[in-house]
Coordinates of C-alpha atoms and ligand atoms in Angstrom, one line a residue:
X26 CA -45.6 35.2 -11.0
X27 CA -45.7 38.3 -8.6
X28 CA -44.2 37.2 -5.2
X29 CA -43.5 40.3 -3.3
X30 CA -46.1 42.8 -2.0
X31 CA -45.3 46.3 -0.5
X32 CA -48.5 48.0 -0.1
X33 CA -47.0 50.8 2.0
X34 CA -45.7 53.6 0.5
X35 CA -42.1 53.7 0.3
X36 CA -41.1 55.9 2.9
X37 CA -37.2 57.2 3.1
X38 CA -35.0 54.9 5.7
X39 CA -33.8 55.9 9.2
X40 CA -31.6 52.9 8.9
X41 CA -32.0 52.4 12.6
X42 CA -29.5 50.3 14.2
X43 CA -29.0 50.0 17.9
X44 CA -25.9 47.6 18.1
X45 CA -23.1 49.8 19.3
X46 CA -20.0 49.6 18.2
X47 CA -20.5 48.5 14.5
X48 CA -19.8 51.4 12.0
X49 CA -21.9 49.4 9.4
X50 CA -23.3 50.7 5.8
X51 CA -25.9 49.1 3.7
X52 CA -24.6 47.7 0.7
X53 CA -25.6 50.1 -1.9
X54 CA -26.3 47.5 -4.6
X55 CA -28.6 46.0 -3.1
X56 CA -31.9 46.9 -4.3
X57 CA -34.6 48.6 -2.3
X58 CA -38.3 47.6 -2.5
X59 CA -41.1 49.1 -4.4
X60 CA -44.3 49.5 -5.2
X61 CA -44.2 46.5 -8.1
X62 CA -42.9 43.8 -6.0
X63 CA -45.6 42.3 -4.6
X64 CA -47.8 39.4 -3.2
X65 CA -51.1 38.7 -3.2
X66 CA -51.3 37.4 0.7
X67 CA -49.2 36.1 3.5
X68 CA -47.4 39.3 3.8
X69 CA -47.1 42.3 6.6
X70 CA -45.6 45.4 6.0
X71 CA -48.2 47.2 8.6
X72 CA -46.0 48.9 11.5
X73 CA -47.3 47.4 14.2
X74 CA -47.1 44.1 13.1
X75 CA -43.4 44.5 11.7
X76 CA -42.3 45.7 15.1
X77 CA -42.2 42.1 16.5
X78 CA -40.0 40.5 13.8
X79 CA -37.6 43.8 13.5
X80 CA -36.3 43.4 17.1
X81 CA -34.5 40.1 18.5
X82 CA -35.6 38.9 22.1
X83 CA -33.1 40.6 24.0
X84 CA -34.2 44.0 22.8
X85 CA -30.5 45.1 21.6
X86 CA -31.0 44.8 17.5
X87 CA -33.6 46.7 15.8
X88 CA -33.9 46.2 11.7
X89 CA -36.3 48.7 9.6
X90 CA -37.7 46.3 7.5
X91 CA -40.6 47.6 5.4
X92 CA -42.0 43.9 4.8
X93 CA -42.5 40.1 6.4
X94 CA -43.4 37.3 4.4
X95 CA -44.9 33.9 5.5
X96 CA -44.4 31.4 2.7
X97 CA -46.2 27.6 3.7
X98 CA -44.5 25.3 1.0
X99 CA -40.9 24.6 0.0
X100 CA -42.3 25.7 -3.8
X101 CA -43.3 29.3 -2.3
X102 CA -40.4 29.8 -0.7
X103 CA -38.4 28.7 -3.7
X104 CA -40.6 31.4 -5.9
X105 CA -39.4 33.9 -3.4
X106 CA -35.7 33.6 -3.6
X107 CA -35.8 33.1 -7.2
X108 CA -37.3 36.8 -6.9
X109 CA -35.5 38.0 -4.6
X110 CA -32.3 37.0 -6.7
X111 CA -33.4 38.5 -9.8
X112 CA -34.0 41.7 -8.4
X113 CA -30.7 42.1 -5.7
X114 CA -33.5 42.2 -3.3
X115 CA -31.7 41.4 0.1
X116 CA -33.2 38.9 3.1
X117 CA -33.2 37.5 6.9
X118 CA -34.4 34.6 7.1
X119 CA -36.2 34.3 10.6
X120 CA -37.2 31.2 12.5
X121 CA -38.4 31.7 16.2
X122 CA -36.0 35.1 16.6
X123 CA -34.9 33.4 19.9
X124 CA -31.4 34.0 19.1
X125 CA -28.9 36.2 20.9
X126 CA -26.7 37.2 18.7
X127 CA -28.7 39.7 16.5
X128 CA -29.1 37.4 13.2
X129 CA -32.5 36.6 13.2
X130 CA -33.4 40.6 12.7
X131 CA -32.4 42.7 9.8
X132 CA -30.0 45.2 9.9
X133 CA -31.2 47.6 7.6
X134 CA -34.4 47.0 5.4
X135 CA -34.0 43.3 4.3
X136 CA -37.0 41.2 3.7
X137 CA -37.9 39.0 6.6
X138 CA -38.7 35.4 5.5
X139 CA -40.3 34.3 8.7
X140 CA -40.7 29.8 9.1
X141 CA -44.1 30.7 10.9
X142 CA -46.0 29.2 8.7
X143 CA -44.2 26.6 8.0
X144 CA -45.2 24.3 10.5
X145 CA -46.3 21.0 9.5
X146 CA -45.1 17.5 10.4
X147 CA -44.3 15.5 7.1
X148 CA -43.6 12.1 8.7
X149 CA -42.0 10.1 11.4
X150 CA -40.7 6.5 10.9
X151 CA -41.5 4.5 13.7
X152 CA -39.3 1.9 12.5
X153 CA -35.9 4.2 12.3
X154 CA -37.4 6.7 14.7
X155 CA -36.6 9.5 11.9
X156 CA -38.5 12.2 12.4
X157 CA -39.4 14.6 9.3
X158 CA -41.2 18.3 9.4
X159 CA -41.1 21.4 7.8
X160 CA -38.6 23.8 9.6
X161 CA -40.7 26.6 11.2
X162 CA -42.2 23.6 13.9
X163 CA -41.7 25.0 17.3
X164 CA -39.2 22.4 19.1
X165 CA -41.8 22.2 21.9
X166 CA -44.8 20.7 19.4
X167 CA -42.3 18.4 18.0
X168 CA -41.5 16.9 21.2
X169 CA -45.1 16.7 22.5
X170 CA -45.6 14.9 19.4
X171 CA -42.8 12.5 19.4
X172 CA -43.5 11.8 23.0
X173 CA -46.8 10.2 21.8
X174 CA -44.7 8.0 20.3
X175 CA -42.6 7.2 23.3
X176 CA -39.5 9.1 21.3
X177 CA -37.7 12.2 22.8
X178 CA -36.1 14.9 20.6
X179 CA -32.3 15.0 20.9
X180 CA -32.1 18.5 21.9
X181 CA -34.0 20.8 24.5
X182 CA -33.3 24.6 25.5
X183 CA -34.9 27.1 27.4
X184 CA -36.5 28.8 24.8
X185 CA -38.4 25.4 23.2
X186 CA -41.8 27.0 23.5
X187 CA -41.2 29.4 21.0
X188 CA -37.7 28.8 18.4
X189 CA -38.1 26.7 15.6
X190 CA -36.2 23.6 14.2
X191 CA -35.0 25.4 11.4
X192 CA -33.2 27.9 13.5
X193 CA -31.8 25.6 15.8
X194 CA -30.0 23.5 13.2
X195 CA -29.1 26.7 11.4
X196 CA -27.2 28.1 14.8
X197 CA -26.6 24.2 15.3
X198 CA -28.3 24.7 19.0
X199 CA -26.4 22.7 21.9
X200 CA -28.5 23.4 24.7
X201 CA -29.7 21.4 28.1
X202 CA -29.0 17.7 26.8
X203 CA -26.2 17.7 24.1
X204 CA -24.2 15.8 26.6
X205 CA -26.7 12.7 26.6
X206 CA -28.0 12.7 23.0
X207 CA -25.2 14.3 21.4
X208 CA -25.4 17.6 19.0
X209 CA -27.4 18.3 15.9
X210 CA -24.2 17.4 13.6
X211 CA -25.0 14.2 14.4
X212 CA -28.9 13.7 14.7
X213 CA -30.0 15.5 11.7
X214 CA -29.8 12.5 8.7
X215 CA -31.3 15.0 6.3
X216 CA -32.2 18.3 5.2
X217 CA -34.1 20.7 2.6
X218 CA -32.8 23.5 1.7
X219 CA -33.3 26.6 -0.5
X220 CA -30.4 28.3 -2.1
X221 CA -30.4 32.2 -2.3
X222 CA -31.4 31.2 -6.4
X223 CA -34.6 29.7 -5.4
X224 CA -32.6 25.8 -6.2
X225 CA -33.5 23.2 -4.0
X226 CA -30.9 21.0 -2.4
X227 CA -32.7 18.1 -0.7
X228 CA -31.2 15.6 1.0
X229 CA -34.4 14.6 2.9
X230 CA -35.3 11.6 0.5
X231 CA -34.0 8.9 2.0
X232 CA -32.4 9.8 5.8
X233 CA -30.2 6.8 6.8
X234 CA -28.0 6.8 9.5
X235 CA -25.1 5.7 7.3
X236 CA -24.5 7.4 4.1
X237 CA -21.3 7.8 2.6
X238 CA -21.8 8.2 -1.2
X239 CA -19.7 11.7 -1.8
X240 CA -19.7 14.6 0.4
X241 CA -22.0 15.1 3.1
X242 CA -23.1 18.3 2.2
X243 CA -25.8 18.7 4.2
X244 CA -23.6 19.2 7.0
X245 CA -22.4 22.6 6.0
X246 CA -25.8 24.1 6.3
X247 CA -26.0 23.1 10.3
X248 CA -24.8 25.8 12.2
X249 CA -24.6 28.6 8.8
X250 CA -26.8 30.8 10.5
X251 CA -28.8 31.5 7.1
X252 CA -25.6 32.3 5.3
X253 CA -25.3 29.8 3.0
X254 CA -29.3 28.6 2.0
X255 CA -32.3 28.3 3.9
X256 CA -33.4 25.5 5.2
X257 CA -36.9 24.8 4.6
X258 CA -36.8 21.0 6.1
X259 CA -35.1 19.0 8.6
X260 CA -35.5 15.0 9.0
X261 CA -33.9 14.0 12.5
X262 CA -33.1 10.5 14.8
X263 CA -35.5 10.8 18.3
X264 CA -34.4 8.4 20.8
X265 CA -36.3 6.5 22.8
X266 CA -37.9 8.7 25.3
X267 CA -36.6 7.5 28.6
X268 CA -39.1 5.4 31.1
X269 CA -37.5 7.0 34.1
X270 CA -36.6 10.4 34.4
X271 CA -34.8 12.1 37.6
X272 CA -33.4 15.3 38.8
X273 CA -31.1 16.2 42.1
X274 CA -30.1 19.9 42.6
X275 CA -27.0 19.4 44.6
X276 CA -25.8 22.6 46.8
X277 CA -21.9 22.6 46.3
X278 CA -19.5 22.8 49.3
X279 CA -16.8 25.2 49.4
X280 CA -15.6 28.2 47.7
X281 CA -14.2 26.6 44.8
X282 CA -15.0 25.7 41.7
X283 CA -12.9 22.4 41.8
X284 CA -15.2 21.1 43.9
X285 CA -18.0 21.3 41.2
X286 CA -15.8 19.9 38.6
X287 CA -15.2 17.0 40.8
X288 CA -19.3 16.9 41.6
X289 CA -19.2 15.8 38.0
X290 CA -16.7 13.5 37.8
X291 CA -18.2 11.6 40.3
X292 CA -21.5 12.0 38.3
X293 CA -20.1 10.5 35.2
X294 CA -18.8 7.8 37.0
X295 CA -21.3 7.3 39.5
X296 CA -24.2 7.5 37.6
X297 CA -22.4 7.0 33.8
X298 CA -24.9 5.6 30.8
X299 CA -28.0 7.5 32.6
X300 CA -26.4 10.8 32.9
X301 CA -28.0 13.2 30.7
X302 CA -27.5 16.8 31.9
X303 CA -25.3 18.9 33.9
X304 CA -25.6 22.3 34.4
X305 CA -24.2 24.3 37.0
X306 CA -25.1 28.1 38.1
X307 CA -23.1 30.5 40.8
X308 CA -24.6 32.1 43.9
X309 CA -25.4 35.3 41.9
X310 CA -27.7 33.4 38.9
X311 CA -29.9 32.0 41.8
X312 CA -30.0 35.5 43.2
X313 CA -31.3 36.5 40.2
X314 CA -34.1 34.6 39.4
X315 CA -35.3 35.2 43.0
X316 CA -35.4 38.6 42.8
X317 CA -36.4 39.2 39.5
X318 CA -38.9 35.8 38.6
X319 CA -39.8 35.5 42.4
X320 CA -38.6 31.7 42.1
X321 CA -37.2 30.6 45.8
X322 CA -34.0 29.1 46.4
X323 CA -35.5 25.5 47.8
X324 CA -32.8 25.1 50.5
X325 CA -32.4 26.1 53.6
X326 CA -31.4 29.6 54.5
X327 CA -28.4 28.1 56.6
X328 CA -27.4 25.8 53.2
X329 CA -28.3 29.2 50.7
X330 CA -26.0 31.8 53.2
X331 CA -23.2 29.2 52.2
X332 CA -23.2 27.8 49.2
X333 CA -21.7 29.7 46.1
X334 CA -22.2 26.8 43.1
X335 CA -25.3 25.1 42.4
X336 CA -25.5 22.1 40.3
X337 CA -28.2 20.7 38.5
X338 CA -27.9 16.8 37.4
X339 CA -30.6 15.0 35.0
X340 CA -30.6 11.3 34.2
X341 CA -32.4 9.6 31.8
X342 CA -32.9 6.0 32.2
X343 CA -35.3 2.7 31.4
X344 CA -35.5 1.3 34.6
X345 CA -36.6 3.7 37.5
X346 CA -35.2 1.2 40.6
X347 CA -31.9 0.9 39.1
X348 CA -31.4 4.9 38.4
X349 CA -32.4 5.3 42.1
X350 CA -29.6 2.8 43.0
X351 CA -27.2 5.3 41.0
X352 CA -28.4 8.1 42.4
X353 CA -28.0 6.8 46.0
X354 CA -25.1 5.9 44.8
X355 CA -23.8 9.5 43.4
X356 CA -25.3 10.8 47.3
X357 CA -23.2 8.8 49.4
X358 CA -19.8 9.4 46.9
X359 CA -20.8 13.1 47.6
X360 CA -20.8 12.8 50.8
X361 CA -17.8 10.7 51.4
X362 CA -15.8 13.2 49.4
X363 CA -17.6 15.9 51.5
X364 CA -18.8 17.7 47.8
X365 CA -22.3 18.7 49.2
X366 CA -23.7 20.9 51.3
X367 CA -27.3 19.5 50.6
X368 CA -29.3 17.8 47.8
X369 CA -32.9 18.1 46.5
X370 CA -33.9 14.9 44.3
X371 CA -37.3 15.7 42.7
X372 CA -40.4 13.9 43.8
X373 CA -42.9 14.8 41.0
X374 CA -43.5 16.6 38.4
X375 CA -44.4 19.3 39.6
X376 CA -40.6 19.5 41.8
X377 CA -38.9 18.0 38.2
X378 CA -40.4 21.4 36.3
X379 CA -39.8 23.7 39.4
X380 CA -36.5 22.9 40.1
X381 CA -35.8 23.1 35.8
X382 CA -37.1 26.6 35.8
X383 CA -34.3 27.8 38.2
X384 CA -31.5 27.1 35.9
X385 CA -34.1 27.7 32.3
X386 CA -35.1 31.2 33.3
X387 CA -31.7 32.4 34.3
X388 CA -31.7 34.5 30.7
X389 CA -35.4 35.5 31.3
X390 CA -34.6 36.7 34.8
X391 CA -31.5 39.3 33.5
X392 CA -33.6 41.2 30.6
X393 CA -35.5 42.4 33.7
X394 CA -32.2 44.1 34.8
X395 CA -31.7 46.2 31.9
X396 CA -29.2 45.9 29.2
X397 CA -27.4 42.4 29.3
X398 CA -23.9 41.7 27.7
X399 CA -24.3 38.0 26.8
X400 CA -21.3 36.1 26.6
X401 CA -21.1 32.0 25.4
X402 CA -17.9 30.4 25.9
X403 CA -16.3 27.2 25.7
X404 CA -13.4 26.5 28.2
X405 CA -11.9 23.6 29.9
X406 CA -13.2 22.8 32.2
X407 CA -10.4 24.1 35.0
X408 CA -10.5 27.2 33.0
X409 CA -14.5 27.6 33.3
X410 CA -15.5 30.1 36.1
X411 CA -11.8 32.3 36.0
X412 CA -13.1 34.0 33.4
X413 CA -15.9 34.8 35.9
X414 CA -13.5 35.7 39.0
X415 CA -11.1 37.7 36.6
X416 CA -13.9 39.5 35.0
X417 CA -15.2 40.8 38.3
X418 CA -11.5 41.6 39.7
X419 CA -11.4 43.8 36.6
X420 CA -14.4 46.0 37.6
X421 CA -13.4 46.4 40.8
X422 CA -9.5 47.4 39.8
X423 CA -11.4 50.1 37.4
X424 CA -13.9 51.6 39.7
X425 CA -16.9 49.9 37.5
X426 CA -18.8 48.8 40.9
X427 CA -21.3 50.8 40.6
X428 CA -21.9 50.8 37.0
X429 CA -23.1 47.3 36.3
X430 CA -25.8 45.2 38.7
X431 CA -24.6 42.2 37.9
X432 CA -21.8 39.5 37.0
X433 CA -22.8 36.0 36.6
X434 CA -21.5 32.6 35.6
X435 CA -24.3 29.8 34.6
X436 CA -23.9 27.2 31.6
X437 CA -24.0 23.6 30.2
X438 CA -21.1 22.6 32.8
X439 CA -21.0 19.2 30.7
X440 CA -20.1 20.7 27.5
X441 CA -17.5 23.1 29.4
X442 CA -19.7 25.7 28.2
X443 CA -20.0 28.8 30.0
X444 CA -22.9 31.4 30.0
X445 CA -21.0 34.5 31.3
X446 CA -23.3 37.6 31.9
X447 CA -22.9 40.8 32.9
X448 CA -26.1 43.5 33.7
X449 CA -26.9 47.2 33.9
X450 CA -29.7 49.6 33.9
X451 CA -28.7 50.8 30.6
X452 CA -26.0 50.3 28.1
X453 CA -22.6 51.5 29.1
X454 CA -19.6 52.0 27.0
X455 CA -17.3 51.9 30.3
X456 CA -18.4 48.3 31.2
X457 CA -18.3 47.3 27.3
X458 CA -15.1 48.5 27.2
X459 CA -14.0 46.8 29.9
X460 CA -15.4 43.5 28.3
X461 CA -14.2 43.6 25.1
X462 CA -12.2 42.7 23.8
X463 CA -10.4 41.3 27.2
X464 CA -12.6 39.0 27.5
X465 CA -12.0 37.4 23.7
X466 CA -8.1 37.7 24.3
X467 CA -8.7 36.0 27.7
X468 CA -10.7 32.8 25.8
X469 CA -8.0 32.6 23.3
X470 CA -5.3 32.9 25.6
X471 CA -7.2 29.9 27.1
X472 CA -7.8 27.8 24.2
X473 CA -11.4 28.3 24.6
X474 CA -14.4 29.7 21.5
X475 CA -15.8 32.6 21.9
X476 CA -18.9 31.2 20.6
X477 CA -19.8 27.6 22.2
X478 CA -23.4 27.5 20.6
X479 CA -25.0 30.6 20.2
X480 CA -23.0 32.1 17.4
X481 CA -21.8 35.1 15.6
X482 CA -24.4 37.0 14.1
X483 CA -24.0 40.5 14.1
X484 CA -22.4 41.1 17.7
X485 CA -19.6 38.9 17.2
X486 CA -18.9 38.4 13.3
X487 CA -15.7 40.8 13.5
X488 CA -14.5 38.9 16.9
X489 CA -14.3 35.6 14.8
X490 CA -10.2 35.4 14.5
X491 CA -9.8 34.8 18.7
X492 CA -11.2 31.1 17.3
X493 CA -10.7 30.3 13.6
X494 CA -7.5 31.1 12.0
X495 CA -7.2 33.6 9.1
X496 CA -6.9 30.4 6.7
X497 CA -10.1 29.1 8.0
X498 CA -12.5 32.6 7.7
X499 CA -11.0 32.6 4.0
X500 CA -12.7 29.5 3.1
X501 CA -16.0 30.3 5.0
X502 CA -15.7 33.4 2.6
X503 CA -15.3 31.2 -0.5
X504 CA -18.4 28.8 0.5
X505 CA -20.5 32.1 1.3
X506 CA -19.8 33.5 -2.3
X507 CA -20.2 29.7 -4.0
X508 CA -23.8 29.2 -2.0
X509 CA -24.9 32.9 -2.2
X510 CA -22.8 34.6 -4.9
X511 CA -24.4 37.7 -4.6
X512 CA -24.5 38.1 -0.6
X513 CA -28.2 38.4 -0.6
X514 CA -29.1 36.0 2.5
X515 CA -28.8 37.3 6.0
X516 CA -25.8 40.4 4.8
X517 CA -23.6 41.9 7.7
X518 CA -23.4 39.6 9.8
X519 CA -21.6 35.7 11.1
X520 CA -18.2 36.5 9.0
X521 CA -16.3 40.1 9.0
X522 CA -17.6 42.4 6.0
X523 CA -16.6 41.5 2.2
Ligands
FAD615 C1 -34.3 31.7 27.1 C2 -33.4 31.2 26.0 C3 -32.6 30.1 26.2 C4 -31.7 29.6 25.2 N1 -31.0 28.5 25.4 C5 -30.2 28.1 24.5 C6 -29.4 26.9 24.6 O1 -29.5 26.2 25.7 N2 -28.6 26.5 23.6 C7 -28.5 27.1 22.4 O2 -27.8 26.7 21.6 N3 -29.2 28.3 22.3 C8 -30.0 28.8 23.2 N4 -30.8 29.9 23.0 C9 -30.6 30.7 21.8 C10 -31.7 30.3 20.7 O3 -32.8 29.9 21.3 C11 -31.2 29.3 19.7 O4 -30.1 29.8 19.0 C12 -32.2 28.8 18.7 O5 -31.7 27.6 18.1 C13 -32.7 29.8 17.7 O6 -33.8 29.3 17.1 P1 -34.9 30.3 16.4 O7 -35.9 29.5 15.7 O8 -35.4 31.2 17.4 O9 -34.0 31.0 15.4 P2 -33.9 32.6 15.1 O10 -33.5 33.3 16.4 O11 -35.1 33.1 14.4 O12 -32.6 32.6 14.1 C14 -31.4 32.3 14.5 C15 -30.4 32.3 13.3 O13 -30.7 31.3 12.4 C16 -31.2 31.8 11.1 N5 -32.3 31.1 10.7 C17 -33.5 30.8 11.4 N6 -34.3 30.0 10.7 C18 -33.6 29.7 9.6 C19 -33.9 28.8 8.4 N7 -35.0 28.1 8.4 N8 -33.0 28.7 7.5 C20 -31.8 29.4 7.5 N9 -31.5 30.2 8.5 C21 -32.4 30.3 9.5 C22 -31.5 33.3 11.4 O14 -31.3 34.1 10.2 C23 -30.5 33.6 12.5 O15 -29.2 33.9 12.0 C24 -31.6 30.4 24.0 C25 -32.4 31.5 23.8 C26 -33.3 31.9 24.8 C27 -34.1 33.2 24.5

């Protein structure tokens, strides 16, 4: 069977790469693709179409593939790989290409395998609330469609309208409500994967909650970043979709940010088993999304003028009077401890989405800056927003005021994970070079991850020993070589080069 098509002629390769800093080759035995590869349909290799699925969202990683295919069925997909493996043909595997890392776009001229197509829903249990679909469904659909249902899915991110299940259980994505429902390690009961031989592991049969005959080996998948197979479908435990939902934006008192940790402390306690989010973002992250999404800060100009941390607490809940007890609750412990400057609990839905958008277009807002250098870190808590303070002291110390437009600290405050960001009109190798590596040394040094949940791709792959030890990379290095023994899926980035 002929799987691959290149119709275009094969022109020579400008290898174009934009990510500085990475002095990278292609592997010269990989193979490059020719006229007799080919498919007869769901397939692009016309310019203009290729353009979208060479460059990731933020703009910063452009690939030169020549070709994008669109398998529908497992069996397809399968045919591919087996092709691909006979003839050293090397791929990406793409889902949404939401990620912000650079691995959902090739480096050099890879194949892109893009889940588009593979959208459908298979099943879902309403007994076990198990959920099963092929992995290219957009999170968005899938929750629409459980909702119907009365389930909720586990997890929910900013950029749900358009990534795809597959690729958030291959980056294992935390996102807005991992501290509620818990993360994908733990919700997805089963998966389908394709190994870079065209084999298919499957593990989707029978999804129970507890299974302990042998090795779980599904797990090692979540999180590979399409290293290890590709994952082709997911089967994963929905909740109940809560019967009262609520939202307070809560305008923090005082300069520091103790007094936001201890705004959630008195969250968990106050409002415990109903809390399901807590996200917190800084003067400047609320600057930006007024000035460059035109949303308003909703408080007062005297309460704005002050207040330098915003948080943003969820709760999910069965019974609407007794959540509004909590809440009240939460309010007066606020007050007491003199934590708030100001609240906003939402009304409707219409308040509920607005005063979401805020924090969910925060990334959205910053591409309109220029070039953004996206950091995602895990701290303790008390650690969380020095990284922030000592960052911007180390701009000013080295005269780098008036090369970047912005230094912001946003994140899942819940998960002690911190979205730091930093902006400029273009790329700069001064500011760079004042972020890194200080800014790895500085999370080490703090017993922090450099990567909390958006992973390494291809900007962080070599930065991987400020979290795992040397011990630890070598057996990511073996699994890689016993899944994918000759380095065909996804090449050059997530672990340092072979
Ligand atoms: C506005 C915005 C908000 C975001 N918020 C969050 C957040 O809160 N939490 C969070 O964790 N992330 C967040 N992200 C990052 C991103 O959305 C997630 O990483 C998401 O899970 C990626 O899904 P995707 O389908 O777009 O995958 P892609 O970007 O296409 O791919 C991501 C990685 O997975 C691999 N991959 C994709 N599909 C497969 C597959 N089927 N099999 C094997 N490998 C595959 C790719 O090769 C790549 O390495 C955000 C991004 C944006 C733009």
């Amino acid at each position: 069977m002929n799987i691959l098509k290149s119709r275009c002629k094969i022109r020579k390769f400008s290898f174009l790469i934009q990510t500085r800093n990475l002095a990278l080759k292609r592997f010269p035995n990989y193979s490059i693709l020719t006229d007799k590869d080919y498919r007869k349909n769901r397939c692009l290799d016309d310019v203009n179409s290729l353009d979208s699925y060479n460059e990731d969202w933020l703009k910063s990683c452009k690939g030169n593939s020549k070709l994008v295919l669109l398998p529908k069925t497992t069996l397809e997909l399968s045919e591919i790989l087996k092709y691909c493996y006979a003839k050293n043909l090397a791929i990406c595997p793409q889902g949404g290409n939401t990620g912000l890392v650079g691995g959902s776009v090739p480096v050099f001229d890879e194949i892109i395998i893009s889940t588009r197509l593979m959208n459908q829903i298979i099943k879902l249990d309403e007994e076990s609330s198990i959920l099963s679909c092929q992995s290219g469904c957009i999170l968005q659909n899938l929750d629409d469609y459980v909702s119907q249902r009365s389930l909720i899915m586990p997890l929910d991110l900013g950029a749900k309208g358009s990534c795809h299940i597959g690729g958030n259980v291959s980056t294992n994505a935390g996102g807005l409500r991992l501290l509620r429902y818990g993360s994908l390690k733990g919700n997805v009961l089963g998966l389908e994967v394709v190994l870079s031989n065209g084999e298919i592991l499957n593990s989707m049969n029978v999804p129970l909650r507890k299974d302990n005959t042998g090795f779980d080996t599904k797990q090692i998948f979540i999180g590979s970043e399409g290293q290890l197979g590709f994952i082709s479908g997911v089967s994963i435990l929905c909740p109940p979709r809560p019967r009262a939902a609520n939202l307070i934006l809560v305008a923090c008192n005082g300069k520091s940010f103790q007094n936001v940790i201890q705004i959630f402390k008195t969250a968990k306690l106050e409002l415990n088993e109903i809390l399901s989010a807590f996200e917190f973002m800084d003067r400047e992250s609320m600057r930006a999304v007024k000035e460059n999404s035109n949303l308003e800060n909703p408080f007062s100009i005297e309460v704005s003028e002050k207040c330098d941390f915003y948080c943003l607490v969820e709760t999910h809940s069965s019974d609407e009077e007794s959540a509004l007890r909590k809440i009240e609750n939460f309010y007066s412990k606020l007050s007491e401890k003199d934590l708030g400057l100001d609240c906003i609990v939402a009304e409707n839905k219409t308040q509920f989405s607005y005063i979401w958008s805020l924090r969910e277009r925060i990334a959205e807002s910053l591409t309109k800056d220029g070039h953004n250098y996206k950091y995602d870190i895990s701290l303790p808590l008390n650690k969380m927003y020095d990284l922030v303070i000592d960052i911007r002291k180390r701009f000013s110390e080295n005269d780098a005021k008036n090369y970047f437009r912005r230094c912001i600290g946003y994140g899942h405050l819940g998960d002690s994970n911190l979205h730091l960001n930093v902006t400029s009109e273009k790329y700069d190798e001064k500011i760079f070079k004042l972020l890194e590596p200080f800014l790895y040394e500085w999370t080490m040094k703090n017993n922090g991850s450099i990567s909390a949940e958006h992973g390494l791709g291809l900007k962080k792959k070599n930065y991987i020993y400020y979290s795992k030890t040397k011990e630890n990379v070598e057996y990511m290095r073996k699994l890689k070589k016993l899944f994918d023994p000759k380095l065909l899926l996804n090449p050059y980035k997530t672990l340092p080069d072979f």
